[in-house]
PDB file of C-alpha atoms in Angstrom:
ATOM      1  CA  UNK I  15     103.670  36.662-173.933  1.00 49.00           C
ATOM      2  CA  UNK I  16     105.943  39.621-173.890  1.00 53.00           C
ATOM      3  CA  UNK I  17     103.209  42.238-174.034  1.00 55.00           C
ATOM      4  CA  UNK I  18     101.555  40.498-170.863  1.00 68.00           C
ATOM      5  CA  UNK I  19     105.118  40.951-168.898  1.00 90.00           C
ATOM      6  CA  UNK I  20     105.441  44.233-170.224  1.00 91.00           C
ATOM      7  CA  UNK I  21     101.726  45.444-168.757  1.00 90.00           C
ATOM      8  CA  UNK I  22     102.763  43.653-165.385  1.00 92.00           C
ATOM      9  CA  UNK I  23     106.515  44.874-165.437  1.00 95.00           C
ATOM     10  CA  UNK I  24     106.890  48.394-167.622  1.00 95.00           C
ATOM     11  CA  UNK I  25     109.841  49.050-168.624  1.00 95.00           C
ATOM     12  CA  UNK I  26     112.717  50.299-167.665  1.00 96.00           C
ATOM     13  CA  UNK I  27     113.482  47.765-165.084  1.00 97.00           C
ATOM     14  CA  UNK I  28     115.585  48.555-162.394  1.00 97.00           C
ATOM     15  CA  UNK I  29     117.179  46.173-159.758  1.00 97.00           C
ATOM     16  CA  UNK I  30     118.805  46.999-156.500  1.00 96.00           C
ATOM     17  CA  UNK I  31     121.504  45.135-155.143  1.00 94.00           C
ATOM     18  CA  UNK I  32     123.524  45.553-151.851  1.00 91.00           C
ATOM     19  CA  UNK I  33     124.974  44.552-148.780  1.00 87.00           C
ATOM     20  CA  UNK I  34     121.956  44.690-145.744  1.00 84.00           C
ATOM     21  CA  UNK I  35     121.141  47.669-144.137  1.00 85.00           C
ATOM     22  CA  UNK I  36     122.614  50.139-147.329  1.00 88.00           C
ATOM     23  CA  UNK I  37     119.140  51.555-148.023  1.00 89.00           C
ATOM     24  CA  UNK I  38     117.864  49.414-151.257  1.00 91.00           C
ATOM     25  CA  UNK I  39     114.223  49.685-149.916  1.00 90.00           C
ATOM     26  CA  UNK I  40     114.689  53.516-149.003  1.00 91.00           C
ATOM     27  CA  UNK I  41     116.088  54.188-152.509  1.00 94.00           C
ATOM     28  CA  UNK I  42     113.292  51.932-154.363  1.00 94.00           C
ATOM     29  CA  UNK I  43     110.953  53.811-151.953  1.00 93.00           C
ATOM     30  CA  UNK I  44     111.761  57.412-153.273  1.00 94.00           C
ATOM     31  CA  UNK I  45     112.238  56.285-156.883  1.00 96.00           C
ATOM     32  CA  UNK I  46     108.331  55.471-156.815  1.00 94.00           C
ATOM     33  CA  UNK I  47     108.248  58.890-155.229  1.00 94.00           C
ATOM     34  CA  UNK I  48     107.336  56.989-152.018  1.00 92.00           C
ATOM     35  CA  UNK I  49     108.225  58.293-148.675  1.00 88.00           C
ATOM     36  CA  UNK I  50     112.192  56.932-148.215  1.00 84.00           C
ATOM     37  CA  UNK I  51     110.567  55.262-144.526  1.00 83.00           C
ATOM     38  CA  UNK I  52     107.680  53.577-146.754  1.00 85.00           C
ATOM     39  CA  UNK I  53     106.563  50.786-143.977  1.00 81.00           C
ATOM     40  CA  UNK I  54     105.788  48.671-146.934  1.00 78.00           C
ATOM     41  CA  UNK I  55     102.059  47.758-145.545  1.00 79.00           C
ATOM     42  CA  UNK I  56     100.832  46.129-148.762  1.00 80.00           C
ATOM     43  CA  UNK I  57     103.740  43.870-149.287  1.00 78.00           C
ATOM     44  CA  UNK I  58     105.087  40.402-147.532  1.00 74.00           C
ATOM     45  CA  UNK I  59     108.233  39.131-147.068  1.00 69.00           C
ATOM     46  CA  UNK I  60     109.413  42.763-145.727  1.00 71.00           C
ATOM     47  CA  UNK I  61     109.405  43.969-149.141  1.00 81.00           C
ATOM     48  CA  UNK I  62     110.181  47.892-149.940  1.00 85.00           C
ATOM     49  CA  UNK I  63     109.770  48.058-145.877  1.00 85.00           C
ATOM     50  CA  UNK I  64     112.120  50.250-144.107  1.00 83.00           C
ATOM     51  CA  UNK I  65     113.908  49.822-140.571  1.00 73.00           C
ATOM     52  CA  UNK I  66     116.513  51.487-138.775  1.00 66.00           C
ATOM     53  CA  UNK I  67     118.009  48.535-137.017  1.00 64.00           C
ATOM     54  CA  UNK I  68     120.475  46.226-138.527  1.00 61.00           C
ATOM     55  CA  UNK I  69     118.510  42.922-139.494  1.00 65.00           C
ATOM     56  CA  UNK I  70     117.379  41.927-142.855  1.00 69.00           C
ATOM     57  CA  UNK I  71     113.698  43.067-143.320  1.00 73.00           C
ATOM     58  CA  UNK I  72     113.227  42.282-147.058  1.00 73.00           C
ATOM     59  CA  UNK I  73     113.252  38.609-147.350  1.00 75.00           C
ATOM     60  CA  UNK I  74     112.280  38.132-150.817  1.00 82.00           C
ATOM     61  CA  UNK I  75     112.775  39.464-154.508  1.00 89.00           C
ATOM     62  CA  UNK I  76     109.732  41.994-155.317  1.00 89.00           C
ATOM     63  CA  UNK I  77     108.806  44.048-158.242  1.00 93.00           C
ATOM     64  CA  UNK I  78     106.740  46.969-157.579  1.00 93.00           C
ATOM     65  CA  UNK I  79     105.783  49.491-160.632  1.00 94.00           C
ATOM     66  CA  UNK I  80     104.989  53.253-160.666  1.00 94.00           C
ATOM     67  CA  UNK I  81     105.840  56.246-161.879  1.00 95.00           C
ATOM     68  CA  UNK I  82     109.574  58.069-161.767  1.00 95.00           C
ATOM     69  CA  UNK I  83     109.756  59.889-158.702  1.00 95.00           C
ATOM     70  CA  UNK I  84     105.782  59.585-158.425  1.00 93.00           C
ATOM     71  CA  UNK I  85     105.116  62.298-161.431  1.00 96.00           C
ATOM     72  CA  UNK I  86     102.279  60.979-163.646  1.00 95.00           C
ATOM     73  CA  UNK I  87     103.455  62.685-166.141  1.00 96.00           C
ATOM     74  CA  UNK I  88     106.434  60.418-166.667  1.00 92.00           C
ATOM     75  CA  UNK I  89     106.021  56.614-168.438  1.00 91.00           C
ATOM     76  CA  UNK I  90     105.784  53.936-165.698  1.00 95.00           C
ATOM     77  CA  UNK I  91     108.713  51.944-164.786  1.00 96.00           C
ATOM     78  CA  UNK I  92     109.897  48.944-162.938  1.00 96.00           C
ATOM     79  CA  UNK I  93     111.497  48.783-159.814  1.00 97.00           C
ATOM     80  CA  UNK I  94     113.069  45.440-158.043  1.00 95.00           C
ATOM     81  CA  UNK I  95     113.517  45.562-154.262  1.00 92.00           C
ATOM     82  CA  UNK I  96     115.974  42.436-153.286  1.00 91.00           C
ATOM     83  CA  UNK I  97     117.641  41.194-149.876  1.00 87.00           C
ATOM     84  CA  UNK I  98     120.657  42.209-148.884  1.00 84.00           C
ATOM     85  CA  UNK I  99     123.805  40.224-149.301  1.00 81.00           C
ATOM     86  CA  UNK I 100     126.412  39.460-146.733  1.00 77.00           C
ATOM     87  CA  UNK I 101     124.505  38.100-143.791  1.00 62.00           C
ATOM     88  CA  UNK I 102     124.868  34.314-143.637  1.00 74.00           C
ATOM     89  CA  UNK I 103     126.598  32.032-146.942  1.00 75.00           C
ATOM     90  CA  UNK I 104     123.409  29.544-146.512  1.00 77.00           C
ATOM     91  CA  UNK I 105     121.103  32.406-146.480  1.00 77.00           C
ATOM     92  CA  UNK I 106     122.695  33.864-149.400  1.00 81.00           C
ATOM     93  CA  UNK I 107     122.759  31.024-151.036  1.00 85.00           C
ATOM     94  CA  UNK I 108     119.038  30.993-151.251  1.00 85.00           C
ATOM     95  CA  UNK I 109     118.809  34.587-151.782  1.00 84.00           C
ATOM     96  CA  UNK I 110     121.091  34.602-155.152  1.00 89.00           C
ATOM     97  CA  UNK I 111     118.950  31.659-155.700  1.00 90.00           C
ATOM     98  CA  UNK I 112     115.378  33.252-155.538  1.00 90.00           C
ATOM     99  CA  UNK I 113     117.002  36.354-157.112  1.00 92.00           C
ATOM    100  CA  UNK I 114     117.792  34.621-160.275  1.00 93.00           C
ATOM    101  CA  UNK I 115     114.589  32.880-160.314  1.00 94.00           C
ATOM    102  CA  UNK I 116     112.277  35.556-160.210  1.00 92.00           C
ATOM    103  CA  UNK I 117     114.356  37.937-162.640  1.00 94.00           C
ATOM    104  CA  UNK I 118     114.441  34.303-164.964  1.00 94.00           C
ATOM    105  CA  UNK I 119     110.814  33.473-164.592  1.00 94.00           C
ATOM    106  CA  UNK I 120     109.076  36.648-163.984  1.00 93.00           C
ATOM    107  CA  UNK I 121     110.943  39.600-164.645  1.00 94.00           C
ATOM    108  CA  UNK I 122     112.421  38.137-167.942  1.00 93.00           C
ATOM    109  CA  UNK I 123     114.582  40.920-168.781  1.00 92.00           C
ATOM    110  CA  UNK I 124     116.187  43.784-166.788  1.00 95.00           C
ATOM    111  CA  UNK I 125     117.668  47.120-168.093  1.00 96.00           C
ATOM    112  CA  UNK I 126     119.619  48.350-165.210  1.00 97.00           C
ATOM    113  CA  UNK I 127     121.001  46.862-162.079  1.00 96.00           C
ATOM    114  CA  UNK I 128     122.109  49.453-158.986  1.00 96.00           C
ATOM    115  CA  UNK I 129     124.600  48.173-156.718  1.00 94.00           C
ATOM    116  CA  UNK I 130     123.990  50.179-153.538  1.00 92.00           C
ATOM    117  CA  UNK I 131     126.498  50.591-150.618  1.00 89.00           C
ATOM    118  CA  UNK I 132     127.017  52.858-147.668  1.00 83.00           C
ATOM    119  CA  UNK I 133     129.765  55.759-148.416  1.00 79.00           C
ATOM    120  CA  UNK I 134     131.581  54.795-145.394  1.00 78.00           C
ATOM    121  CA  UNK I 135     132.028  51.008-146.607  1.00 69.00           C
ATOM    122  CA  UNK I 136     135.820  51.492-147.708  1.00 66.00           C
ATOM    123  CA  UNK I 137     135.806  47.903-149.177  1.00 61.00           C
ATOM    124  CA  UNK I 138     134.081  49.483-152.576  1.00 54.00           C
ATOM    125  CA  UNK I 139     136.923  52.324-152.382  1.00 52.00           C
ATOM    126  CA  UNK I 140     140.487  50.341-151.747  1.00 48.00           C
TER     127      UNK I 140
END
């Protein structure tokens, strides 16, 4: 069963975490050696889709796989777009929720998790 995850999901697998608008899609995006404003065409729930404004456009967990950076060269990886945090508790709520779920039912097994924030966000810094 493991070898099946592993073909869907090579390893390493990397999940992004953040407050909304930080750039979690963006960085998955250009660590798949995507273009950083990657309109995410192939995907639902706004997944590795990238917007200037302010709103929440990824809706849902989603793995994507590829290369590092896009090089062929280098072993296929794992990469695990997510919704941002702090918009409403009740929407959280279901985001932590559906977060868990798919890294518990799908995913399995995660090497590294990213916690992205904006430079100017002094609450990571005080």
């Amino acid at each position: 069963k493991l070898a099946n995850n592993e073909a869907r999901y090579p390893s390493p697998r990397i999940v992004i975490l953040g407050a909304t608008g930080v750039g979690k899609s963006s960085l998955a995006n250009v660590l798949l050696g995507r273009d950083k404003n990657y309109e995410g065409e192939e995907f639902q729930n706004g997944c590795f889709r990238v917007s200037t404004g302010l709103d929440s456009i990824t809706k849902d967990t989603c793995a994507d796989q590829g290369y590092w950076l896009g090089d062929p060269d280098i072993q296929r990886f794992t990469v695990i777009d997510t919704p941002g945090f702090g918009d409403k508790l009740v929407e959280e709520e279901k985001t932590i929720e559906n977060l868990v779920t798919t890294l518990r039912d799908q995913i399995k097994y995660v090497h590294v998790f990213i916690i992205a924030f904006k430079q100017t966000d002094n609450r990571m810094t005080n």
